[in-house]
mmCIF file of C-alpha atoms and ligand atoms in Angstrom:
data_model
loop_
_atom_site.group_PDB
_atom_site.id
_atom_site.type_symbol
_atom_site.label_atom_id
_atom_site.label_comp_id
_atom_site.label_asym_id
_atom_site.label_seq_id
_atom_site.Cartn_x
_atom_site.Cartn_y
_atom_site.Cartn_z
ATOM 1 C CA UNK A 257 228.590 125.299 27.533
ATOM 2 C CA UNK A 258 225.962 124.804 24.189
ATOM 3 C CA UNK A 259 225.566 121.891 22.776
ATOM 4 C CA UNK A 260 223.739 120.453 19.532
ATOM 5 C CA UNK A 261 222.655 117.429 18.981
ATOM 6 C CA UNK A 262 221.405 117.975 15.342
ATOM 7 C CA UNK A 263 223.818 116.051 13.531
ATOM 8 C CA UNK A 264 224.176 113.134 15.642
ATOM 9 C CA UNK A 265 220.547 112.484 15.127
ATOM 10 C CA UNK A 266 220.957 112.827 11.211
ATOM 11 C CA UNK A 267 223.739 109.731 11.585
ATOM 12 C CA UNK A 268 221.323 107.868 13.731
ATOM 13 C CA UNK A 269 218.977 108.424 11.041
ATOM 14 C CA UNK A 270 221.065 106.628 8.565
ATOM 15 C CA UNK A 271 221.915 104.300 10.490
ATOM 16 C CA UNK A 272 218.630 103.375 12.285
ATOM 17 C CA UNK A 273 218.025 102.993 8.298
ATOM 18 C CA UNK A 274 220.932 100.822 7.280
ATOM 19 C CA UNK A 275 219.674 98.514 9.729
ATOM 20 C CA UNK A 276 216.007 98.339 8.312
ATOM 21 C CA UNK A 277 217.670 97.609 5.468
ATOM 22 C CA UNK A 278 220.471 95.065 6.533
ATOM 23 C CA UNK A 279 217.372 92.853 7.612
ATOM 24 C CA UNK A 280 216.227 92.865 4.584
ATOM 25 C CA UNK A 281 216.560 89.227 3.570
ATOM 26 C CA UNK A 282 216.906 88.256 -0.222
ATOM 27 C CA UNK A 283 213.821 87.545 -2.454
ATOM 28 C CA UNK A 284 211.751 84.360 -3.311
ATOM 29 C CA UNK A 285 209.542 85.548 -5.793
ATOM 30 C CA UNK A 286 211.899 87.589 -8.854
ATOM 31 C CA UNK A 287 209.274 89.259 -10.987
ATOM 32 C CA UNK A 288 209.217 91.429 -7.683
ATOM 33 C CA UNK A 289 212.459 93.919 -7.553
ATOM 34 C CA UNK A 290 213.468 95.489 -4.597
ATOM 35 C CA UNK A 291 214.817 99.093 -4.131
ATOM 36 C CA UNK A 292 217.135 100.355 -1.665
ATOM 37 C CA UNK A 293 217.452 104.566 -1.512
ATOM 38 C CA UNK A 294 218.466 107.548 1.448
ATOM 39 C CA UNK A 295 217.466 110.701 -0.030
ATOM 40 C CA UNK A 296 216.924 114.168 1.732
ATOM 41 C CA UNK A 297 213.402 115.959 2.152
ATOM 42 C CA UNK A 298 211.410 117.501 4.897
ATOM 43 C CA UNK A 299 214.255 119.292 6.543
ATOM 44 C CA UNK A 300 215.735 115.414 7.593
ATOM 45 C CA UNK A 301 217.335 111.621 5.803
ATOM 46 C CA UNK A 302 214.677 109.958 3.948
ATOM 47 C CA UNK A 303 214.769 105.958 4.242
ATOM 48 C CA UNK A 304 213.301 103.284 1.731
ATOM 49 C CA UNK A 305 213.780 100.423 1.111
ATOM 50 C CA UNK A 306 210.141 99.506 -2.223
ATOM 51 C CA UNK A 307 209.334 96.086 -3.653
ATOM 52 C CA UNK A 308 207.392 96.202 -6.686
ATOM 53 C CA UNK A 309 206.859 94.484 -10.274
ATOM 54 C CA UNK A 310 207.306 97.784 -11.706
ATOM 55 C CA UNK A 311 209.540 101.266 -11.455
ATOM 56 C CA UNK A 312 211.586 102.481 -9.177
ATOM 57 C CA UNK A 313 209.708 105.827 -7.104
ATOM 58 C CA UNK A 314 212.217 106.666 -5.281
ATOM 59 C CA UNK A 315 212.303 110.108 -7.567
ATOM 60 C CA UNK A 316 207.848 110.471 -6.895
ATOM 61 C CA UNK A 317 208.059 109.549 -3.515
ATOM 62 C CA UNK A 318 210.970 112.565 -1.995
ATOM 63 C CA UNK A 319 208.660 114.565 -5.106
ATOM 64 C CA UNK A 320 205.885 114.142 -2.827
ATOM 65 C CA UNK A 321 207.273 114.610 0.738
ATOM 66 C CA UNK A 322 209.034 118.158 -0.848
ATOM 67 C CA UNK A 323 206.344 119.381 -2.036
ATOM 68 C CA UNK A 324 204.544 118.575 1.232
ATOM 69 C CA UNK A 325 207.204 121.069 3.365
ATOM 70 C CA UNK A 326 207.924 123.507 0.301
ATOM 71 C CA UNK A 327 203.744 124.070 0.102
ATOM 72 C CA UNK A 328 201.720 122.545 3.304
ATOM 73 C CA UNK A 329 204.167 123.294 5.790
ATOM 74 C CA UNK A 330 207.190 125.123 5.267
ATOM 75 C CA UNK A 331 207.805 128.479 8.042
ATOM 76 C CA UNK A 332 209.632 129.997 5.746
ATOM 77 C CA UNK A 333 208.351 129.183 2.346
ATOM 78 C CA UNK A 334 206.010 132.516 1.908
ATOM 79 C CA UNK A 335 204.229 130.542 -0.207
ATOM 80 C CA UNK A 336 203.407 127.359 1.657
ATOM 81 C CA UNK A 337 200.081 127.404 3.256
ATOM 82 C CA UNK A 338 201.255 127.969 7.017
ATOM 83 C CA UNK A 339 202.627 130.976 6.158
ATOM 84 C CA UNK A 340 200.285 132.238 4.178
ATOM 85 C CA UNK A 341 197.856 131.314 7.620
ATOM 86 C CA UNK A 342 200.368 132.506 9.437
ATOM 87 C CA UNK A 343 201.269 136.227 7.908
ATOM 88 C CA UNK A 344 197.255 136.886 6.721
ATOM 89 C CA UNK A 345 197.221 138.409 10.141
ATOM 90 C CA UNK A 346 194.523 136.782 12.561
ATOM 91 C CA UNK A 347 191.575 137.965 8.347
ATOM 92 C CA UNK A 348 190.737 134.058 6.958
ATOM 93 C CA UNK A 349 192.187 131.745 4.716
ATOM 94 C CA UNK A 350 191.106 129.088 2.619
ATOM 95 C CA UNK A 351 193.265 126.102 2.497
ATOM 96 C CA UNK A 352 192.983 123.328 0.450
ATOM 97 C CA UNK A 353 190.502 120.284 1.334
ATOM 98 C CA UNK A 354 194.487 118.284 2.334
ATOM 99 C CA UNK A 355 195.445 120.550 4.733
ATOM 100 C CA UNK A 356 192.105 121.590 6.035
ATOM 101 C CA UNK A 357 192.096 117.697 6.875
ATOM 102 C CA UNK A 358 194.658 117.508 8.697
ATOM 103 C CA UNK A 359 194.471 120.749 10.213
ATOM 104 C CA UNK A 360 190.967 118.825 12.128
ATOM 105 C CA UNK A 361 192.694 115.736 12.754
ATOM 106 C CA UNK A 362 195.187 118.340 14.461
ATOM 107 C CA UNK A 363 192.680 120.799 16.022
ATOM 108 C CA UNK A 364 190.538 117.111 17.072
ATOM 109 C CA UNK A 365 193.818 115.785 19.471
ATOM 110 C CA UNK A 366 195.266 118.846 20.654
ATOM 111 C CA UNK A 367 191.335 119.059 22.555
ATOM 112 C CA UNK A 368 192.077 115.158 23.253
ATOM 113 C CA UNK A 369 195.085 116.174 24.694
ATOM 114 C CA UNK A 370 193.863 118.123 26.960
ATOM 115 C CA UNK A 371 196.141 120.602 24.886
ATOM 116 C CA UNK A 372 199.529 118.289 25.906
ATOM 117 C CA UNK A 373 200.000 118.620 21.346
ATOM 118 C CA UNK A 374 198.969 122.117 21.005
ATOM 119 C CA UNK A 375 199.768 122.834 17.297
ATOM 120 C CA UNK A 376 199.942 127.039 17.998
ATOM 121 C CA UNK A 377 203.771 127.169 19.893
ATOM 122 C CA UNK A 378 205.027 128.497 16.817
ATOM 123 C CA UNK A 379 206.894 131.759 17.930
ATOM 124 C CA UNK A 380 207.889 129.874 21.340
ATOM 125 C CA UNK A 381 209.872 127.511 18.888
ATOM 126 C CA UNK A 382 211.023 129.803 17.152
ATOM 127 C CA UNK A 383 211.856 132.088 20.558
ATOM 128 C CA UNK A 384 214.203 129.017 21.550
ATOM 129 C CA UNK A 385 215.968 128.397 18.056
ATOM 130 C CA UNK A 386 216.561 124.769 19.223
ATOM 131 C CA UNK A 387 216.929 123.846 15.804
ATOM 132 C CA UNK A 388 218.586 127.112 14.628
ATOM 133 C CA UNK A 389 221.792 128.862 14.426
ATOM 134 C CA UNK A 390 221.417 130.963 18.745
ATOM 135 C CA UNK A 391 219.589 128.527 20.813
ATOM 136 C CA UNK A 392 218.907 129.550 24.031
ATOM 137 C CA UNK A 393 217.638 129.410 27.068
ATOM 138 C CA UNK A 394 214.546 132.921 26.653
ATOM 139 C CA UNK A 395 214.288 135.841 28.292
ATOM 140 C CA UNK A 396 211.316 134.929 31.089
ATOM 141 C CA UNK A 397 209.782 138.397 29.799
ATOM 142 C CA UNK A 398 209.807 137.865 26.367
ATOM 143 C CA UNK A 399 208.291 133.845 27.188
ATOM 144 C CA UNK A 400 205.755 134.930 29.083
ATOM 145 C CA UNK A 401 204.647 137.367 26.175
ATOM 146 C CA UNK A 402 204.448 135.090 23.363
ATOM 147 C CA UNK A 403 202.743 132.181 26.225
ATOM 148 C CA UNK A 404 200.464 134.529 25.702
ATOM 149 C CA UNK A 405 199.361 133.669 22.172
ATOM 150 C CA UNK A 406 199.329 129.950 22.790
ATOM 151 C CA UNK A 407 195.970 128.393 22.725
ATOM 152 C CA UNK A 408 194.705 125.718 19.746
ATOM 153 C CA UNK A 409 191.054 127.370 20.675
ATOM 154 C CA UNK A 410 192.576 129.790 18.865
ATOM 155 C CA UNK A 411 192.550 128.050 15.304
ATOM 156 C CA UNK A 412 188.667 128.500 13.699
ATOM 157 C CA UNK A 413 188.086 125.702 11.419
ATOM 158 C CA UNK A 414 184.770 126.297 9.242
ATOM 159 C CA UNK A 415 185.273 123.348 5.648
ATOM 160 C CA UNK A 416 188.506 125.080 4.324
ATOM 161 C CA UNK A 417 188.390 128.891 6.141
ATOM 162 C CA UNK A 418 191.068 128.768 8.954
ATOM 163 C CA UNK A 419 191.314 131.845 10.610
ATOM 164 C CA UNK A 420 193.619 132.093 14.003
ATOM 165 C CA UNK A 421 192.459 134.494 16.339
ATOM 166 C CA UNK A 422 194.614 136.938 19.279
ATOM 167 C CA UNK A 423 198.289 136.522 17.752
ATOM 168 C CA UNK A 424 197.836 132.191 17.028
ATOM 169 C CA UNK A 425 201.149 130.909 15.159
ATOM 170 C CA UNK A 426 200.568 127.596 13.106
ATOM 171 C CA UNK A 427 203.790 125.081 13.552
ATOM 172 C CA UNK A 428 202.903 122.044 13.021
ATOM 173 C CA UNK A 429 206.173 119.803 13.248
ATOM 174 C CA UNK A 430 205.362 117.914 15.523
ATOM 175 C CA UNK A 431 202.591 115.932 13.289
ATOM 176 C CA UNK A 432 204.053 116.357 10.050
ATOM 177 C CA UNK A 433 207.130 113.807 9.658
ATOM 178 C CA UNK A 434 203.789 111.988 10.093
ATOM 179 C CA UNK A 435 201.949 113.832 7.410
ATOM 180 C CA UNK A 436 204.524 112.966 5.453
ATOM 181 C CA UNK A 437 204.217 109.499 5.751
ATOM 182 C CA UNK A 438 200.327 109.445 5.068
ATOM 183 C CA UNK A 439 201.039 111.298 1.426
ATOM 184 C CA UNK A 440 202.894 108.120 1.038
ATOM 185 C CA UNK A 441 201.023 105.872 1.761
ATOM 186 C CA UNK A 442 198.324 107.635 -0.045
ATOM 187 C CA UNK A 443 200.301 107.823 -3.622
ATOM 188 C CA UNK A 444 201.327 103.698 -3.156
ATOM 189 C CA UNK A 445 197.735 103.227 -3.246
ATOM 190 C CA UNK A 446 197.307 104.310 -6.455
ATOM 191 C CA UNK A 447 200.287 102.439 -7.635
ATOM 192 C CA UNK A 448 199.165 99.181 -9.036
ATOM 193 C CA UNK A 449 202.817 96.991 -8.934
ATOM 194 C CA UNK A 450 204.131 98.513 -5.427
ATOM 195 C CA UNK A 451 203.885 95.473 -3.351
ATOM 196 C CA UNK A 452 205.671 96.770 -0.360
ATOM 197 C CA UNK A 453 207.588 99.088 1.104
ATOM 198 C CA UNK A 454 209.392 100.968 4.486
ATOM 199 C CA UNK A 455 209.833 104.743 4.896
ATOM 200 C CA UNK A 456 211.582 106.013 7.375
ATOM 201 C CA UNK A 457 212.495 110.010 7.848
ATOM 202 C CA UNK A 458 214.683 110.936 9.712
ATOM 203 C CA UNK A 459 214.406 107.833 12.098
ATOM 204 C CA UNK A 460 211.306 109.274 13.782
ATOM 205 C CA UNK A 461 208.336 108.922 12.166
ATOM 206 C CA UNK A 462 208.438 105.202 9.664
ATOM 207 C CA UNK A 463 204.976 104.326 7.098
ATOM 208 C CA UNK A 464 204.432 100.615 6.010
ATOM 209 C CA UNK A 465 203.356 99.713 3.504
ATOM 210 C CA UNK A 466 202.079 95.990 2.294
ATOM 211 C CA UNK A 467 204.280 92.847 2.859
ATOM 212 C CA UNK A 468 207.671 92.039 2.025
ATOM 213 C CA UNK A 469 208.281 88.917 -0.419
ATOM 214 C CA UNK A 470 208.601 86.707 2.272
ATOM 215 C CA UNK A 471 206.339 87.910 3.933
ATOM 216 C CA UNK A 472 208.436 88.291 7.329
ATOM 217 C CA UNK A 473 207.289 91.597 9.324
ATOM 218 C CA UNK A 474 209.031 94.715 9.019
ATOM 219 C CA UNK A 475 210.967 95.475 11.848
ATOM 220 C CA UNK A 476 211.910 98.539 13.268
ATOM 221 C CA UNK A 477 214.546 100.059 15.733
ATOM 222 C CA UNK A 478 214.348 101.771 18.757
ATOM 223 C CA UNK A 479 217.235 104.268 19.439
ATOM 224 C CA UNK A 480 218.865 104.610 23.122
ATOM 225 C CA UNK A 481 218.306 108.031 23.736
ATOM 226 C CA UNK A 482 220.972 107.942 25.874
ATOM 227 C CA UNK A 483 223.667 106.256 23.416
ATOM 228 C CA UNK A 484 222.574 107.483 20.000
ATOM 229 C CA UNK A 485 225.496 106.070 18.124
ATOM 230 C CA UNK A 486 225.064 103.197 19.903
ATOM 231 C CA UNK A 487 223.508 99.641 20.065
ATOM 232 C CA UNK A 488 219.469 100.040 18.909
ATOM 233 C CA UNK A 489 217.504 99.835 22.823
ATOM 234 C CA UNK A 490 215.138 97.385 20.751
ATOM 235 C CA UNK A 491 212.875 96.737 17.651
ATOM 236 C CA UNK A 492 210.049 96.419 17.172
ATOM 237 C CA UNK A 493 207.943 94.550 14.838
ATOM 238 C CA UNK A 494 204.327 96.987 12.232
ATOM 239 C CA UNK A 495 202.772 95.668 9.504
ATOM 240 C CA UNK A 496 202.125 96.858 6.393
ATOM 241 C CA UNK A 497 199.223 99.929 7.469
ATOM 242 C CA UNK A 498 200.694 100.878 10.565
ATOM 243 C CA UNK A 499 203.183 104.087 11.226
ATOM 244 C CA UNK A 500 205.503 104.302 14.283
ATOM 245 C CA UNK A 501 206.538 107.188 14.922
ATOM 246 C CA UNK A 502 209.232 108.490 18.103
ATOM 247 C CA UNK A 503 209.193 111.470 20.131
ATOM 248 C CA UNK A 504 212.378 112.008 21.841
ATOM 249 C CA UNK A 505 214.893 114.875 24.541
ATOM 250 C CA UNK A 506 217.728 113.988 22.272
ATOM 251 C CA UNK A 507 216.302 114.528 18.744
ATOM 252 C CA UNK A 508 217.329 118.855 18.778
ATOM 253 C CA UNK A 509 218.801 120.177 22.241
ATOM 254 C CA UNK A 510 221.035 121.695 23.732
ATOM 255 C CA UNK A 511 223.227 121.344 27.041
ATOM 256 C CA UNK A 512 223.155 123.835 29.539
ATOM 257 C CA UNK A 513 224.483 124.267 33.203
ATOM 258 C CA UNK A 514 224.275 120.225 33.037
ATOM 259 C CA UNK A 515 220.574 120.716 31.886
ATOM 260 C CA UNK A 516 219.173 119.580 28.428
ATOM 261 C CA UNK A 517 217.243 122.232 26.432
ATOM 262 C CA UNK A 518 214.994 120.004 24.539
ATOM 263 C CA UNK A 519 212.572 120.969 21.874
ATOM 264 C CA UNK A 520 209.141 119.616 22.879
ATOM 265 C CA UNK A 521 207.639 121.870 24.997
ATOM 266 C CA UNK A 522 204.934 122.488 27.641
ATOM 267 C CA UNK A 523 202.806 124.392 26.375
ATOM 268 C CA UNK A 524 202.006 125.868 29.640
ATOM 269 C CA UNK A 525 205.208 127.100 30.532
ATOM 270 C CA UNK A 526 206.722 127.607 27.300
ATOM 271 C CA UNK A 527 209.694 125.347 29.143
ATOM 272 C CA UNK A 528 211.256 121.702 27.427
ATOM 273 C CA UNK A 529 209.109 118.994 29.157
ATOM 274 C CA UNK A 530 210.662 117.381 32.201
ATOM 275 C CA UNK A 531 208.573 114.402 33.640
ATOM 276 C CA UNK A 532 211.315 111.927 33.623
ATOM 277 C CA UNK A 533 210.844 110.497 30.761
ATOM 278 C CA UNK A 534 213.431 110.575 27.836
ATOM 279 C CA UNK A 535 211.652 108.852 24.495
ATOM 280 C CA UNK A 536 207.839 107.636 24.143
ATOM 281 C CA UNK A 537 207.193 105.915 20.601
ATOM 282 C CA UNK A 538 204.060 105.213 18.906
ATOM 283 C CA UNK A 539 202.824 103.271 16.980
ATOM 284 C CA UNK A 540 199.033 102.935 15.198
ATOM 285 C CA UNK A 541 197.070 103.228 11.665
ATOM 286 C CA UNK A 542 197.160 107.290 11.054
ATOM 287 C CA UNK A 543 200.837 109.033 10.072
ATOM 288 C CA UNK A 544 199.775 111.946 10.865
ATOM 289 C CA UNK A 545 198.336 110.526 14.574
ATOM 290 C CA UNK A 546 201.310 108.769 15.315
ATOM 291 C CA UNK A 547 203.779 111.420 14.943
ATOM 292 C CA UNK A 548 200.784 113.833 16.825
ATOM 293 C CA UNK A 549 200.402 110.778 19.398
ATOM 294 C CA UNK A 550 204.140 111.138 20.375
ATOM 295 C CA UNK A 551 204.481 114.280 20.940
ATOM 296 C CA UNK A 552 201.638 114.834 23.105
ATOM 297 C CA UNK A 553 202.005 111.521 24.966
ATOM 298 C CA UNK A 554 205.994 113.283 26.087
ATOM 299 C CA UNK A 555 204.192 116.174 27.510
ATOM 300 C CA UNK A 556 201.612 113.918 29.059
ATOM 301 C CA UNK A 557 203.774 112.001 31.251
ATOM 302 C CA UNK A 558 203.213 107.705 31.156
ATOM 303 C CA UNK A 559 200.306 107.933 33.746
ATOM 304 C CA UNK A 560 198.489 110.477 31.729
ATOM 305 C CA UNK A 561 199.264 109.905 28.338
ATOM 306 C CA UNK A 562 197.218 105.683 28.600
ATOM 307 C CA UNK A 563 193.737 107.313 28.112
ATOM 308 C CA UNK A 564 194.218 109.344 24.692
ATOM 309 C CA UNK A 565 196.071 106.047 23.781
ATOM 310 C CA UNK A 566 192.692 103.739 24.175
ATOM 311 C CA UNK A 567 191.069 106.314 22.523
ATOM 312 C CA UNK A 568 192.941 106.355 19.720
ATOM 313 C CA UNK A 569 194.216 102.910 19.101
ATOM 314 C CA UNK A 570 197.474 102.647 19.646
ATOM 315 C CA UNK A 571 200.205 100.748 21.693
ATOM 316 C CA UNK A 572 203.022 102.543 22.622
ATOM 317 C CA UNK A 573 206.468 102.107 24.262
ATOM 318 C CA UNK A 574 207.700 104.187 27.539
ATOM 319 C CA UNK A 575 211.858 105.158 27.814
ATOM 320 C CA UNK A 576 212.782 107.050 31.278
ATOM 321 C CA UNK A 577 216.265 108.510 32.535
ATOM 322 C CA UNK A 578 216.117 105.417 34.471
ATOM 323 C CA UNK A 579 216.397 103.209 31.662
ATOM 324 C CA UNK A 580 213.183 101.594 31.857
ATOM 325 C CA UNK A 581 211.432 100.620 28.435
ATOM 326 C CA UNK A 582 206.653 101.393 29.727
ATOM 327 C CA UNK A 583 204.909 98.989 26.996
ATOM 328 C CA UNK A 584 201.461 99.426 26.854
ATOM 329 C CA UNK A 585 199.516 96.188 25.874
ATOM 330 C CA UNK A 586 199.435 96.132 22.467
ATOM 331 C CA UNK A 587 203.020 97.256 22.982
ATOM 332 C CA UNK A 588 204.051 94.002 24.404
ATOM 333 C CA UNK A 589 203.566 91.494 21.601
ATOM 334 C CA UNK A 590 205.842 94.011 19.016
ATOM 335 C CA UNK A 591 208.201 94.866 21.151
ATOM 336 C CA UNK A 592 211.911 93.181 21.813
ATOM 337 C CA UNK A 593 214.759 94.651 24.309
ATOM 338 C CA UNK A 594 218.120 94.312 22.537
ATOM 339 C CA UNK A 595 219.894 95.941 25.278
ATOM 340 C CA UNK A 596 220.108 94.369 29.346
ATOM 341 C CA UNK A 597 220.809 97.067 30.708
ATOM 342 C CA UNK A 598 217.322 98.548 30.289
ATOM 343 C CA UNK A 599 214.631 96.989 32.410
ATOM 344 C CA UNK A 600 210.452 95.870 31.198
ATOM 345 C CA UNK A 601 207.814 97.422 33.708
ATOM 346 C CA UNK A 602 204.721 97.486 34.249
ATOM 347 C CA UNK A 603 202.524 100.271 33.880
ATOM 348 C CA UNK A 604 200.446 100.323 37.063
HETATM 349 P P1 AMP B 20 207.607 115.183 17.586
HETATM 350 O O1 AMP B 20 209.606 115.210 16.686
HETATM 351 O O2 AMP B 20 207.686 114.901 16.393
HETATM 352 O O3 AMP B 20 207.284 115.066 18.828
HETATM 353 O O4 AMP B 20 208.158 117.435 16.909
HETATM 354 C C1 AMP B 20 208.395 118.122 17.913
HETATM 355 C C2 AMP B 20 208.303 119.013 17.350
HETATM 356 O O5 AMP B 20 206.823 120.084 17.517
HETATM 357 C C3 AMP B 20 209.641 120.477 17.938
HETATM 358 O O6 AMP B 20 210.959 120.415 17.113
HETATM 359 C C4 AMP B 20 208.476 122.009 17.989
HETATM 360 O O7 AMP B 20 208.784 122.474 16.481
HETATM 361 C C5 AMP B 20 207.009 121.069 17.991
HETATM 362 N N1 AMP B 20 206.603 120.737 19.237
HETATM 363 C C6 AMP B 20 206.429 121.131 20.550
HETATM 364 N N2 AMP B 20 206.105 120.586 21.419
HETATM 365 C C7 AMP B 20 204.947 120.764 21.069
HETATM 366 C C8 AMP B 20 204.057 120.429 21.473
HETATM 367 N N3 AMP B 20 203.916 119.634 22.954
HETATM 368 N N4 AMP B 20 202.862 120.454 21.279
HETATM 369 C C9 AMP B 20 203.273 120.278 19.451
HETATM 370 N N5 AMP B 20 203.605 120.752 19.076
HETATM 371 C C10 AMP B 20 205.023 121.258 19.539
HETATM 372 MG MG1 MG B 21 205.574 114.162 16.521
#
């Protein structure tokens, strides 16, 4: 039997966000106003709490996020820059400075993770259709044919010029919400009235900006991968200017013959990654990288991910099927365990 969990995770995102909102205390400074909003953009629930002496920015932030989706990243909007690159049939396409910058970060991360993070999985992701109407285990021959085209080295970047070689297709889904967080952070920097904000995209990518009026830390709930509608597994503290991202096997999946087919794929096999991990949460000072690193670390597994996290000066929490939580040294200071069914363990 095929079972999907997309709606559950959207609901989880709303609950996660309301939990964050509920924990915001009353402001001390009467000049600063607090605005809380829920929106829908980038295919997900957007929750925000804004502190400002000026106007509510909910509408313009929603617009910025929708622009990221429709103008840059979408597969389905034929005018998006990614759709244009994918339909160019190997010809060179000139992209915006913004997208060229993101692609440079993404290709570097693909190389640094030794291809665990690979933005050319596009066709393979479509074949599984985990997010679509007909999620299914693909025919092995079809999968083998498409996996041939997966290789981040087939992305040729020359300034603003992008060429995809050998049938590669781009899908930036593993970094898209993080890009949305970066775009929002840059926008907020131009808004002199804003004193602080927390933005949560779908419960999986979070941006913290500035401070709360009482200067208490921003806290983000961590979902229990095996109890997505229940209590949270823990909470992580982040500062203004930091970004958090979670990749988990519970976010999009279907079950068949007792096996969980989820949305994080091993670029070498084209199959979901089954390495005992159920989620990885990463905190660092860049949204795209937090998002990309959480996906990369999920694929690499606990031990192999450590060097990558050190290189990017990022903190991480790994959760496994045996209900262990492994924290990097920087994460130990941020993480608060909220469920006694989980145990914090040392990374060897
Ligand atoms: P995330 O939830 O950020 O870990 O991103 C998962 C999404 O990224 C999936 O739904 C796919 O669209 C895409 N994806 C899956 N596996 C990979 C991978 N190994 N490298 C890059 N993107 C991936
Ligand atoms: Mg990601």
